[in-house]
Amino acid sequence: MADEQAEQDEGKYEVPEDLKTALQWSDRQMADFRQKRIEVLAEYAGHHYGKNAKTEKTPVNIINAYVGIYQRQVAVNEPQVLITTPHQDLAASAAEFKLAVNERVSQMNVESAFNEAGLEALFMLGCVETGIDENGDPFVENVLFDDLILDMSAKTWKQVGFVGHRFRAPLDWVRGNESFDPEMRKKAAPSEEADPRIIGSGDADNQSQTITYGSSRKVEEFKRHIELVQLFLPEEGMLLIFFDNDPKNLLLAKKWQGPPQLRVDDTKVGMYSFLSYVRVPGNLLPIGPAQLWRDIHDVLNRLANKVFRQAERQKTVLTGGSKEDMERFVNSSDGDGIHTDDPDKIQEKTTGGANQVTLGMVTWLRNLASYVAGNADMLGGTAATTDTVGQDQILFQSAGTQVKQMQHRMLQFARSILADVAWWLWTDPIGEQAVSRAIPGTGEKITFNWDASRRKGSFEQYRFDIEPYSVTHRTPQERLAALFGAMDKLTMQYGPQMQAAGMSFDMEKLVKTVADYANLPELAGMVIYQMGQQSDEAGGNSGPGRPVAPPRPQAPQQPSSNPLGDMESMMMSKMMAPQGQ
């Protein structure tokens, strides 16, 4: 961080008079949002998690199920940056720049920060900080909503007067950091817990960890830590770090010298980038999709627990008959023969049991929950909803429109952050990145160090994007299906052109790839490779130049009806019917 610092010519920075008051007011406004987020997190974690787990069981935890479904749909998988330039003389430099950025991104494991932010956005708001560390290396770190500081007087991100976050740092590191104010370093003391009586302390009772060990944040640490605040003032371009939630305890004040492009836009303020899925017009904070599911989740689980309690209270007893007959019945086993004076007087009585109407309501609410969550069951592949495969596919595509919008916002979010990483690499005067580049036509690679000497032109002359194929995760089975589909299309549409050009598929490599993706290593050992030409029994043509058509993959057979849905409908009809029918 010392490398980023730009000392001001006018001497020590003067903290704005009303900054502390504004921080306290905004913190009070965020308290309700934090509380509601914690409540939904507790529902997500369920009855069996931590010290402050829910007192009532959640046997039908739709929040957990649907969060998992949507998180899988928008998850980022090792993003790759696409760097281009309209300047022809910079094309080679752009290609090298792309290699360097992608190599660094793969080393940084940025997809973890993206996916954590994506998970946070399902509950409220995702945030990631981008910058360089003490060694001058770029970093991308997730910021929890617990620790986020926002100017709640603003209606849009362009209007915020400040944004920042709280973080805990080792006390020894703070006292030994020469970039901090020497006098203030001496005053720094360990923060064992956040005092809820101090407005602006981080709202100790509304932290995610309260689910784990209660409302107190006091912990027994191996090393002493102090809670610091990092605050960015967009209008002044100043970055502040202070402790005890008081800007007067200022450790550091410096001009922020970050990426010049997109300094403030719809998803980014300074070093902070934000991700949300459901925005509320005229308000800074969004609402998480999981919060929209909570009402049905609550009612569904209350009724489900009621049905379970009713079922547990069900009893079947014997009535009537003499005392001796009752004893013989109770002590007998299945298939035994016993003597009774009057068997007609002994009757079996059943009491209690699940209420049919309540059980039918539970089934109806379960289906309604999927509808409210954008047909989540269809997205998760847990159930068909129509009588034909074609109708299911249409519904899946319709449900996918919401997912596509969420994926689009994730891509915007990731694109902005990766452009920042590229900027930090570009502006590092002494940094270098080892990269490898393939030599066309040889199958070999050359390795070189990408440093300042290989950077041509200015950063603004390059354009940044994310290669879409690199974001979506594919299972080996999906990759296998895509491979067969691509090969089938090639041979069907371009077979004659491939044959004329003397092109064919490497069948040995194909078999090994299929064995790898299908997790069938024994398949590769079953195939015997013989030198020579491959013949075509049907047409009599042979020769290495003829493309070999791979076997077409058989589409998985889907049920043409919905047995689960039919069963639920039948159950509901019976349960909702008047008693006695």
Tab-separated table of C-alpha atoms in Angstrom, residues 131-572:
chain	number	residue	atom	x	y	z
A	131	GLY	CA	-6.110	-3.089	-5.421
A	132	ILE	CA	-2.455	-3.916	-4.848
A	133	ASP	CA	-0.889	-5.282	-1.691
A	134	GLU	CA	2.313	-4.249	0.102
A	135	ASN	CA	4.371	-6.194	-2.423
A	136	GLY	CA	2.795	-4.426	-5.382
A	137	ASP	CA	0.784	-7.475	-6.477
A	138	PRO	CA	-2.872	-7.082	-7.497
A	139	PHE	CA	-5.499	-8.591	-5.200
A	140	VAL	CA	-9.231	-9.245	-5.451
A	141	GLU	CA	-10.956	-9.792	-2.108
A	142	ASN	CA	-14.566	-10.274	-1.106
A	143	VAL	CA	-16.122	-7.800	1.350
A	144	LEU	CA	-18.959	-9.160	3.506
A	145	PHE	CA	-22.123	-7.105	3.881
A	146	ASP	CA	-21.461	-7.279	7.648
A	147	ASP	CA	-18.409	-5.065	7.224
A	148	LEU	CA	-19.633	-2.782	4.451
A	149	ILE	CA	-19.961	0.987	5.033
A	150	LEU	CA	-22.255	2.888	2.656
A	151	ASP	CA	-23.558	6.431	2.373
A	152	MET	CA	-27.248	5.683	2.882
A	153	SER	CA	-28.273	9.237	2.008
A	154	ALA	CA	-27.514	8.487	-1.662
A	155	LYS	CA	-30.077	7.085	-4.099
A	156	THR	CA	-27.528	5.786	-6.627
A	157	TRP	CA	-23.897	4.725	-6.556
A	158	LYS	CA	-22.943	7.911	-8.389
A	159	GLN	CA	-24.206	9.998	-5.482
A	160	VAL	CA	-22.412	8.308	-2.584
A	161	GLY	CA	-20.172	10.564	-0.544
A	162	PHE	CA	-18.264	7.708	1.050
A	163	VAL	CA	-17.919	3.940	0.863
A	164	GLY	CA	-15.678	1.565	2.758
A	165	HIS	CA	-15.461	-1.441	5.023
A	166	ARG	CA	-14.249	-2.633	8.398
A	167	PHE	CA	-11.517	-5.221	8.733
A	168	ARG	CA	-9.441	-6.781	11.485
A	169	ALA	CA	-5.673	-6.597	11.300
A	170	PRO	CA	-2.883	-7.893	13.583
A	171	LEU	CA	-2.014	-5.219	16.138
A	172	ASP	CA	1.730	-5.817	15.637
A	173	TRP	CA	1.326	-5.187	11.900
A	174	VAL	CA	-0.474	-1.898	12.538
A	175	ARG	CA	2.112	-0.673	15.038
A	176	GLY	CA	4.967	-1.651	12.744
A	177	ASN	CA	3.508	-0.225	9.520
A	178	GLU	CA	5.670	2.755	8.605
A	179	SER	CA	3.083	4.103	6.160
A	180	PHE	CA	0.778	4.833	9.122
A	181	ASP	CA	0.954	7.962	11.276
A	182	PRO	CA	3.624	7.382	13.995
A	183	GLU	CA	1.642	8.998	16.816
A	184	MET	CA	-1.590	7.194	15.963
A	185	ARG	CA	0.194	3.856	15.735
A	186	LYS	CA	1.138	4.168	19.393
A	187	LYS	CA	-2.496	4.783	20.394
A	188	ALA	CA	-3.782	1.700	18.579
A	189	ALA	CA	-5.172	-0.865	21.042
A	190	PRO	CA	-6.579	-4.366	20.507
A	191	SER	CA	-10.275	-4.647	19.707
A	192	GLU	CA	-11.577	-7.713	21.529
A	193	GLU	CA	-15.150	-6.944	20.573
A	194	ALA	CA	-17.246	-4.295	18.889
A	195	ASP	CA	-19.095	-2.231	21.505
A	196	PRO	CA	-22.770	-2.046	20.483
A	197	ARG	CA	-23.174	1.091	22.587
A	198	ILE	CA	-20.915	3.000	20.161
A	199	ILE	CA	-22.883	4.014	17.095
A	200	GLY	CA	-20.848	3.106	14.061
A	201	SER	CA	-19.154	0.159	15.736
A	202	GLY	CA	-20.220	-2.241	13.020
A	203	ASP	CA	-23.531	-3.297	14.561
A	204	ALA	CA	-22.161	-6.121	16.732
A	205	ASP	CA	-25.520	-7.865	17.146
A	206	ASN	CA	-26.108	-8.140	13.408
A	207	GLN	CA	-23.056	-10.032	12.223
A	208	SER	CA	-23.084	-13.323	10.318
A	209	GLN	CA	-21.027	-15.009	13.021
A	210	THR	CA	-23.754	-14.421	15.609
A	211	ILE	CA	-25.334	-17.562	14.136
A	212	THR	CA	-22.237	-19.450	15.274
A	213	TYR	CA	-21.462	-18.125	18.756
A	214	GLY	CA	-24.146	-15.658	19.803
A	215	SER	CA	-24.457	-11.881	19.884
A	216	SER	CA	-21.092	-11.086	21.475
A	217	ARG	CA	-18.160	-10.745	19.107
A	218	LYS	CA	-15.602	-11.258	21.865
A	219	VAL	CA	-13.274	-14.080	20.889
A	220	GLU	CA	-10.106	-15.665	22.217
A	221	GLU	CA	-7.507	-14.962	19.550
A	222	PHE	CA	-4.061	-16.421	19.118
A	223	LYS	CA	-2.735	-12.962	18.280
A	224	ARG	CA	-4.148	-9.593	19.261
A	225	HIS	CA	-6.063	-7.776	16.536
A	226	ILE	CA	-7.523	-4.333	16.021
A	227	GLU	CA	-10.597	-3.394	14.009
A	228	LEU	CA	-9.776	-0.795	11.356
A	229	VAL	CA	-11.951	1.168	8.961
A	230	GLN	CA	-10.999	1.832	5.343
A	231	LEU	CA	-13.035	4.650	3.814
A	232	PHE	CA	-12.995	6.055	0.292
A	233	LEU	CA	-14.284	9.585	-0.477
A	234	PRO	CA	-15.054	9.650	-4.236
A	235	GLU	CA	-15.381	13.422	-4.618
A	236	GLU	CA	-12.008	14.099	-3.018
A	237	GLY	CA	-10.431	10.903	-4.284
A	238	MET	CA	-9.098	10.248	-0.766
A	239	LEU	CA	-8.528	6.908	0.937
A	240	LEU	CA	-8.630	6.963	4.752
A	241	ILE	CA	-7.748	4.292	7.323
A	242	PHE	CA	-8.614	4.847	11.003
A	243	PHE	CA	-9.524	2.888	14.168
A	244	ASP	CA	-12.194	2.963	16.900
A	245	ASN	CA	-14.715	3.966	14.220
A	246	ASP	CA	-13.529	7.554	14.614
A	247	PRO	CA	-12.007	9.384	11.606
A	248	LYS	CA	-10.022	11.518	14.077
A	249	ASN	CA	-7.940	8.420	14.866
A	250	LEU	CA	-6.467	8.648	11.395
A	251	LEU	CA	-3.679	6.225	10.558
A	252	LEU	CA	-3.456	6.994	6.844
A	253	ALA	CA	-4.816	9.543	4.371
A	254	LYS	CA	-3.732	9.379	0.745
A	255	LYS	CA	-4.901	10.110	-2.751
A	256	TRP	CA	-6.285	7.040	-4.427
A	257	GLN	CA	-4.379	6.323	-7.615
A	258	GLY	CA	-6.421	3.531	-9.083
A	259	PRO	CA	-7.759	2.756	-12.551
A	260	PRO	CA	-8.969	5.933	-14.291
A	261	GLN	CA	-11.686	4.274	-16.362
A	262	LEU	CA	-15.115	3.678	-14.805
A	263	ARG	CA	-14.143	5.403	-11.549
A	264	VAL	CA	-17.825	5.688	-10.623
A	265	ASP	CA	-20.535	3.810	-12.507
A	266	ASP	CA	-23.601	1.677	-11.792
A	267	THR	CA	-21.612	-1.126	-10.175
A	268	LYS	CA	-18.386	0.453	-8.978
A	269	VAL	CA	-17.094	3.177	-6.646
A	270	GLY	CA	-13.326	3.521	-6.511
A	271	MET	CA	-11.775	0.224	-5.484
A	272	TYR	CA	-15.172	-1.309	-4.621
A	273	SER	CA	-17.334	-3.197	-7.123
A	274	PHE	CA	-20.917	-4.181	-6.296
A	275	LEU	CA	-23.181	-6.969	-7.473
A	276	SER	CA	-26.962	-7.142	-7.051
A	277	TYR	CA	-29.759	-9.088	-8.723
A	278	VAL	CA	-32.983	-7.319	-7.626
A	279	ARG	CA	-32.663	-3.545	-7.522
A	280	VAL	CA	-35.152	-1.247	-5.815
A	281	PRO	CA	-35.630	2.003	-7.809
A	282	GLY	CA	-34.742	5.150	-5.882
A	283	ASN	CA	-32.848	3.228	-3.215
A	284	LEU	CA	-29.182	2.450	-2.861
A	285	LEU	CA	-29.536	-1.054	-1.443
A	286	PRO	CA	-31.096	-3.896	-3.443
A	287	ILE	CA	-33.065	-6.821	-2.090
A	288	GLY	CA	-31.749	-10.355	-2.208
A	289	PRO	CA	-33.840	-12.992	-3.994
A	290	ALA	CA	-33.639	-15.179	-0.870
A	291	GLN	CA	-35.518	-12.510	1.087
A	292	LEU	CA	-38.360	-12.696	-1.426
A	293	TRP	CA	-38.660	-16.425	-0.775
A	294	ARG	CA	-38.746	-16.108	2.998
A	295	ASP	CA	-42.505	-15.620	3.526
A	296	ILE	CA	-43.438	-18.842	1.751
A	297	HIS	CA	-40.482	-20.584	3.385
A	298	ASP	CA	-41.748	-19.579	6.849
A	299	VAL	CA	-45.382	-20.600	6.279
A	300	LEU	CA	-44.401	-23.843	4.544
A	301	ASN	CA	-42.145	-24.962	7.380
A	302	ARG	CA	-44.608	-23.984	10.120
A	303	LEU	CA	-47.305	-26.082	8.481
A	304	ALA	CA	-44.891	-28.933	7.740
A	305	ASN	CA	-43.823	-29.028	11.400
A	306	LYS	CA	-47.489	-29.004	12.405
A	307	VAL	CA	-48.204	-31.990	10.141
A	308	PHE	CA	-45.201	-33.844	11.591
A	309	ARG	CA	-46.358	-33.192	15.147
A	310	GLN	CA	-49.841	-34.411	14.264
A	311	ALA	CA	-48.400	-37.560	12.700
A	312	GLU	CA	-46.269	-38.216	15.790
A	313	ARG	CA	-49.350	-37.888	18.024
A	314	GLN	CA	-51.225	-40.563	16.077
A	315	LYS	CA	-52.098	-43.570	18.254
A	316	THR	CA	-53.811	-46.909	17.604
A	317	VAL	CA	-55.279	-48.662	20.663
A	318	LEU	CA	-57.553	-51.626	21.495
A	319	THR	CA	-60.856	-51.072	23.306
A	320	GLY	CA	-63.609	-53.302	24.707
A	321	GLY	CA	-63.542	-56.945	25.819
A	322	SER	CA	-62.555	-58.459	29.142
A	323	LYS	CA	-59.298	-57.798	30.937
A	324	GLU	CA	-58.076	-61.320	30.194
A	325	ASP	CA	-58.874	-60.993	26.457
A	326	MET	CA	-57.032	-57.658	26.270
A	327	GLU	CA	-53.945	-59.134	27.928
A	328	ARG	CA	-53.926	-62.075	25.512
A	329	PHE	CA	-54.242	-59.710	22.523
A	330	VAL	CA	-51.443	-57.431	23.754
A	331	ASN	CA	-49.046	-60.309	24.510
A	332	SER	CA	-49.662	-62.173	21.237
A	333	SER	CA	-47.450	-61.961	18.154
A	334	ASP	CA	-48.360	-61.791	14.509
A	335	GLY	CA	-49.928	-65.103	13.401
A	336	ASP	CA	-50.539	-66.410	16.930
A	337	GLY	CA	-53.787	-68.156	17.815
A	338	ILE	CA	-55.449	-67.004	21.034
A	339	HIS	CA	-58.658	-67.753	22.939
A	340	THR	CA	-61.201	-64.986	23.489
A	341	ASP	CA	-64.622	-65.043	25.051
A	342	ASP	CA	-66.116	-62.353	22.786
A	343	PRO	CA	-63.851	-61.226	19.867
A	344	ASP	CA	-66.461	-58.783	18.486
A	345	LYS	CA	-66.129	-56.539	21.520
A	346	ILE	CA	-62.390	-55.909	20.927
A	347	GLN	CA	-61.975	-53.037	18.473
A	348	GLU	CA	-59.063	-51.032	17.164
A	349	LYS	CA	-59.321	-47.231	17.584
A	350	THR	CA	-57.045	-44.665	15.905
A	351	THR	CA	-56.693	-41.062	17.138
A	352	GLY	CA	-54.706	-38.092	15.884
A	353	GLY	CA	-52.733	-38.178	12.639
A	354	ALA	CA	-51.908	-35.615	9.965
A	355	ASN	CA	-54.744	-33.315	9.026
A	356	GLN	CA	-55.604	-33.869	5.365
A	357	VAL	CA	-56.282	-30.204	4.589
A	358	THR	CA	-53.048	-29.075	6.235
A	359	LEU	CA	-51.048	-31.714	4.392
A	360	GLY	CA	-52.640	-30.630	1.116
A	361	MET	CA	-51.726	-27.024	1.921
A	362	VAL	CA	-48.098	-28.050	2.449
A	363	THR	CA	-48.048	-29.680	-0.995
A	364	TRP	CA	-49.630	-26.604	-2.605
A	365	LEU	CA	-47.155	-24.240	-0.905
A	366	ARG	CA	-44.250	-26.397	-2.064
A	367	ASN	CA	-45.336	-25.942	-5.688
A	368	LEU	CA	-46.078	-22.240	-5.158
A	369	ALA	CA	-42.567	-21.726	-3.765
A	370	SER	CA	-41.041	-22.959	-7.018
A	371	TYR	CA	-43.241	-20.565	-8.990
A	372	VAL	CA	-42.283	-17.583	-6.798
A	373	ALA	CA	-38.607	-18.487	-7.182
A	374	GLY	CA	-38.785	-18.368	-10.986
A	375	ASN	CA	-39.567	-22.055	-11.547
A	376	ALA	CA	-36.550	-23.052	-9.500
A	377	ASP	CA	-37.394	-26.760	-9.581
A	378	MET	CA	-37.159	-26.699	-13.374
A	379	LEU	CA	-33.823	-24.851	-13.213
A	380	GLY	CA	-32.498	-27.331	-10.695
A	381	GLY	CA	-33.643	-30.320	-12.748
A	382	THR	CA	-35.485	-31.760	-9.763
A	383	ALA	CA	-38.879	-32.261	-11.433
A	384	ALA	CA	-40.726	-32.017	-14.720
A	385	THR	CA	-43.902	-29.965	-14.707
A	386	THR	CA	-45.697	-30.833	-17.943
A	387	ASP	CA	-46.783	-33.907	-19.873
A	388	THR	CA	-44.344	-33.514	-22.794
A	389	VAL	CA	-40.619	-33.030	-23.159
A	390	GLY	CA	-41.152	-30.124	-25.582
A	391	GLN	CA	-43.268	-28.216	-23.085
A	392	ASP	CA	-40.666	-28.802	-20.386
A	393	GLN	CA	-37.975	-27.385	-22.662
A	394	ILE	CA	-40.074	-24.283	-23.360
A	395	LEU	CA	-40.623	-23.754	-19.631
A	396	PHE	CA	-36.923	-24.277	-18.952
A	397	GLN	CA	-36.015	-21.631	-21.525
A	398	SER	CA	-38.566	-19.227	-20.030
A	399	ALA	CA	-37.197	-19.829	-16.556
A	400	GLY	CA	-33.713	-19.289	-17.951
A	401	THR	CA	-34.452	-15.668	-18.879
A	402	GLN	CA	-34.152	-14.656	-15.230
A	403	VAL	CA	-30.930	-16.634	-14.952
A	404	LYS	CA	-29.550	-14.951	-18.079
A	405	GLN	CA	-30.190	-11.541	-16.550
A	406	MET	CA	-28.365	-12.595	-13.389
A	407	GLN	CA	-25.492	-14.019	-15.436
A	408	HIS	CA	-25.301	-10.760	-17.416
A	409	ARG	CA	-24.897	-8.770	-14.207
A	410	MET	CA	-22.259	-11.194	-12.984
A	411	LEU	CA	-20.368	-10.761	-16.263
A	412	GLN	CA	-20.518	-6.959	-15.965
A	413	PHE	CA	-19.269	-7.250	-12.400
A	414	ALA	CA	-16.398	-9.584	-13.333
A	415	ARG	CA	-15.449	-7.586	-16.444
A	416	SER	CA	-14.975	-4.392	-14.440
A	417	ILE	CA	-12.845	-6.128	-11.809
A	418	LEU	CA	-10.619	-7.924	-14.323
A	419	ALA	CA	-10.064	-4.637	-16.176
A	420	ASP	CA	-8.821	-3.215	-12.865
A	421	VAL	CA	-6.449	-6.165	-12.421
A	422	ALA	CA	-5.123	-5.511	-15.930
A	423	TRP	CA	-4.612	-1.822	-15.092
A	424	TRP	CA	-2.595	-2.639	-11.971
A	425	LEU	CA	-0.400	-5.002	-13.997
A	426	TRP	CA	0.071	-2.434	-16.749
A	427	THR	CA	1.053	0.397	-14.388
A	428	ASP	CA	3.516	-1.657	-12.340
A	429	PRO	CA	6.923	-0.257	-13.445
A	430	ILE	CA	8.995	-3.176	-12.166
A	431	GLY	CA	6.514	-6.040	-12.235
A	432	GLU	CA	6.783	-8.945	-14.641
A	433	GLN	CA	4.737	-12.003	-15.478
A	434	ALA	CA	6.060	-15.265	-16.927
A	435	VAL	CA	3.843	-16.374	-19.827
A	436	SER	CA	3.940	-19.055	-22.508
A	437	ARG	CA	2.905	-18.707	-26.119
A	438	ALA	CA	2.377	-21.479	-28.666
A	439	ILE	CA	4.454	-21.459	-31.856
A	440	PRO	CA	2.003	-21.925	-34.759
A	441	GLY	CA	2.386	-25.177	-36.673
A	442	THR	CA	4.978	-26.689	-34.337
A	443	GLY	CA	3.084	-27.782	-31.246
A	444	GLU	CA	5.774	-26.157	-29.113
A	445	LYS	CA	5.708	-23.177	-26.754
A	446	ILE	CA	8.073	-20.376	-25.882
A	447	THR	CA	8.205	-18.790	-22.432
A	448	PHE	CA	9.071	-15.158	-21.810
A	449	ASN	CA	8.646	-12.487	-19.127
A	450	TRP	CA	6.012	-9.857	-19.838
A	451	ASP	CA	7.331	-6.619	-18.343
A	452	ALA	CA	7.373	-2.872	-19.005
A	453	SER	CA	9.627	-3.299	-22.043
A	454	ARG	CA	6.927	-5.271	-23.886
A	455	ARG	CA	4.092	-2.809	-23.241
A	456	LYS	CA	3.278	-0.787	-26.310
A	457	GLY	CA	1.029	2.250	-26.501
A	458	SER	CA	-1.171	3.386	-23.606
A	459	PHE	CA	-3.593	1.409	-21.457
A	460	GLU	CA	-6.567	3.341	-22.876
A	461	GLN	CA	-5.825	1.974	-26.358
A	462	TYR	CA	-6.875	-1.537	-25.322
A	463	ARG	CA	-10.360	-2.959	-24.892
A	464	PHE	CA	-11.307	-5.540	-22.290
A	465	ASP	CA	-13.954	-8.230	-22.244
A	466	ILE	CA	-14.526	-11.676	-20.781
A	467	GLU	CA	-14.649	-14.686	-23.051
A	468	PRO	CA	-18.131	-16.084	-22.326
A	469	TYR	CA	-17.148	-19.722	-22.799
A	470	SER	CA	-14.576	-19.403	-20.039
A	471	VAL	CA	-17.082	-18.360	-17.373
A	472	THR	CA	-19.679	-21.130	-17.348
A	473	HIS	CA	-18.642	-24.328	-15.605
A	474	ARG	CA	-19.059	-27.555	-17.584
A	475	THR	CA	-19.078	-31.018	-16.121
A	476	PRO	CA	-17.131	-33.757	-17.956
A	477	GLN	CA	-20.453	-35.153	-19.208
A	478	GLU	CA	-21.424	-31.750	-20.612
A	479	ARG	CA	-18.030	-31.405	-22.272
A	480	LEU	CA	-18.441	-34.854	-23.801
A	481	ALA	CA	-21.861	-33.978	-25.205
A	482	ALA	CA	-20.490	-30.693	-26.583
A	483	LEU	CA	-17.567	-32.547	-28.177
A	484	PHE	CA	-19.818	-35.030	-29.946
A	485	GLY	CA	-22.144	-32.250	-31.037
A	486	ALA	CA	-19.318	-30.198	-32.534
A	487	MET	CA	-17.815	-33.193	-34.348
A	488	ASP	CA	-21.205	-34.248	-35.671
A	489	LYS	CA	-21.820	-30.758	-37.024
A	490	LEU	CA	-18.402	-30.608	-38.642
A	491	THR	CA	-18.771	-33.907	-40.470
A	492	MET	CA	-22.345	-33.232	-41.569
A	493	GLN	CA	-21.765	-29.710	-42.867
A	494	TYR	CA	-18.114	-29.627	-43.795
A	495	GLY	CA	-17.256	-33.279	-44.522
A	496	PRO	CA	-16.474	-32.780	-48.261
A	497	GLN	CA	-14.325	-29.706	-47.577
A	498	MET	CA	-12.412	-31.565	-44.868
A	499	GLN	CA	-11.867	-34.528	-47.195
A	500	ALA	CA	-10.639	-32.268	-49.996
A	501	ALA	CA	-8.191	-30.645	-47.595
A	502	GLY	CA	-6.922	-34.022	-46.390
A	503	MET	CA	-8.250	-33.501	-42.888
A	504	SER	CA	-9.421	-36.248	-40.532
A	505	PHE	CA	-9.989	-36.795	-36.853
A	506	ASP	CA	-7.270	-38.316	-34.684
A	507	MET	CA	-9.244	-41.367	-33.537
A	508	GLU	CA	-6.671	-42.398	-30.943
A	509	LYS	CA	-6.875	-39.015	-29.251
A	510	LEU	CA	-10.670	-39.031	-29.578
A	511	VAL	CA	-11.007	-42.384	-27.815
A	512	LYS	CA	-8.696	-41.271	-25.008
A	513	THR	CA	-10.604	-38.000	-24.604
A	514	VAL	CA	-13.941	-39.827	-24.469
A	515	ALA	CA	-12.524	-42.272	-21.908
A	516	ASP	CA	-11.278	-39.342	-19.829
A	517	TYR	CA	-14.536	-37.341	-19.914
A	518	ALA	CA	-16.706	-40.433	-19.371
A	519	ASN	CA	-14.491	-41.558	-16.470
A	520	LEU	CA	-13.933	-44.906	-18.179
A	521	PRO	CA	-10.147	-45.361	-18.264
A	522	GLU	CA	-10.594	-49.014	-19.236
A	523	LEU	CA	-12.109	-47.871	-22.553
A	524	ALA	CA	-8.780	-46.545	-23.796
A	525	GLY	CA	-7.188	-49.936	-23.119
A	526	MET	CA	-9.843	-51.841	-25.061
A	527	VAL	CA	-9.072	-50.188	-28.391
A	528	ILE	CA	-6.300	-51.654	-30.529
A	529	TYR	CA	-4.564	-49.200	-32.848
A	530	GLN	CA	-3.270	-50.632	-36.129
A	531	MET	CA	-1.168	-48.744	-38.637
A	532	GLY	CA	-2.679	-48.268	-42.055
A	533	GLN	CA	-5.689	-46.823	-43.779
A	534	GLN	CA	-9.155	-46.869	-42.315
A	535	SER	CA	-11.775	-48.414	-44.527
A	536	ASP	CA	-15.403	-47.544	-45.038
A	537	GLU	CA	-17.369	-50.791	-45.197
A	538	ALA	CA	-20.476	-49.079	-46.467
A	539	GLY	CA	-19.033	-47.050	-49.321
A	540	GLY	CA	-15.730	-48.737	-49.988
A	541	ASN	CA	-13.814	-45.471	-49.743
A	542	SER	CA	-10.639	-45.475	-47.741
A	543	GLY	CA	-7.715	-43.304	-46.980
A	544	PRO	CA	-6.371	-41.161	-44.210
A	545	GLY	CA	-7.824	-38.009	-45.790
A	546	ARG	CA	-11.423	-39.026	-45.247
A	547	PRO	CA	-12.892	-37.521	-42.086
A	548	VAL	CA	-14.196	-40.063	-39.674
A	549	ALA	CA	-17.677	-39.335	-38.400
A	550	PRO	CA	-18.005	-39.971	-34.679
A	551	PRO	CA	-20.991	-41.825	-33.331
A	552	ARG	CA	-23.816	-39.475	-32.578
A	553	PRO	CA	-24.649	-39.214	-28.894
A	554	GLN	CA	-28.042	-40.492	-27.953
A	555	ALA	CA	-30.171	-37.821	-26.316
A	556	PRO	CA	-31.094	-38.796	-22.775
A	557	GLN	CA	-34.573	-40.212	-22.582
A	558	GLN	CA	-36.836	-37.898	-20.635
A	559	PRO	CA	-40.141	-39.015	-19.221
A	560	SER	CA	-43.061	-37.914	-21.333
A	561	SER	CA	-45.219	-37.487	-18.242
A	562	ASN	CA	-44.769	-36.155	-14.759
A	563	PRO	CA	-45.422	-38.993	-12.305
A	564	LEU	CA	-44.355	-36.907	-9.309
A	565	GLY	CA	-46.620	-34.022	-10.257
A	566	ASP	CA	-49.532	-36.415	-11.003
A	567	MET	CA	-49.076	-38.087	-7.636
A	568	GLU	CA	-49.046	-34.735	-5.830
A	569	SER	CA	-52.180	-33.625	-7.682
A	570	MET	CA	-53.961	-36.846	-6.762
A	571	MET	CA	-52.900	-36.532	-3.137
A	572	MET	CA	-54.084	-32.938	-2.965
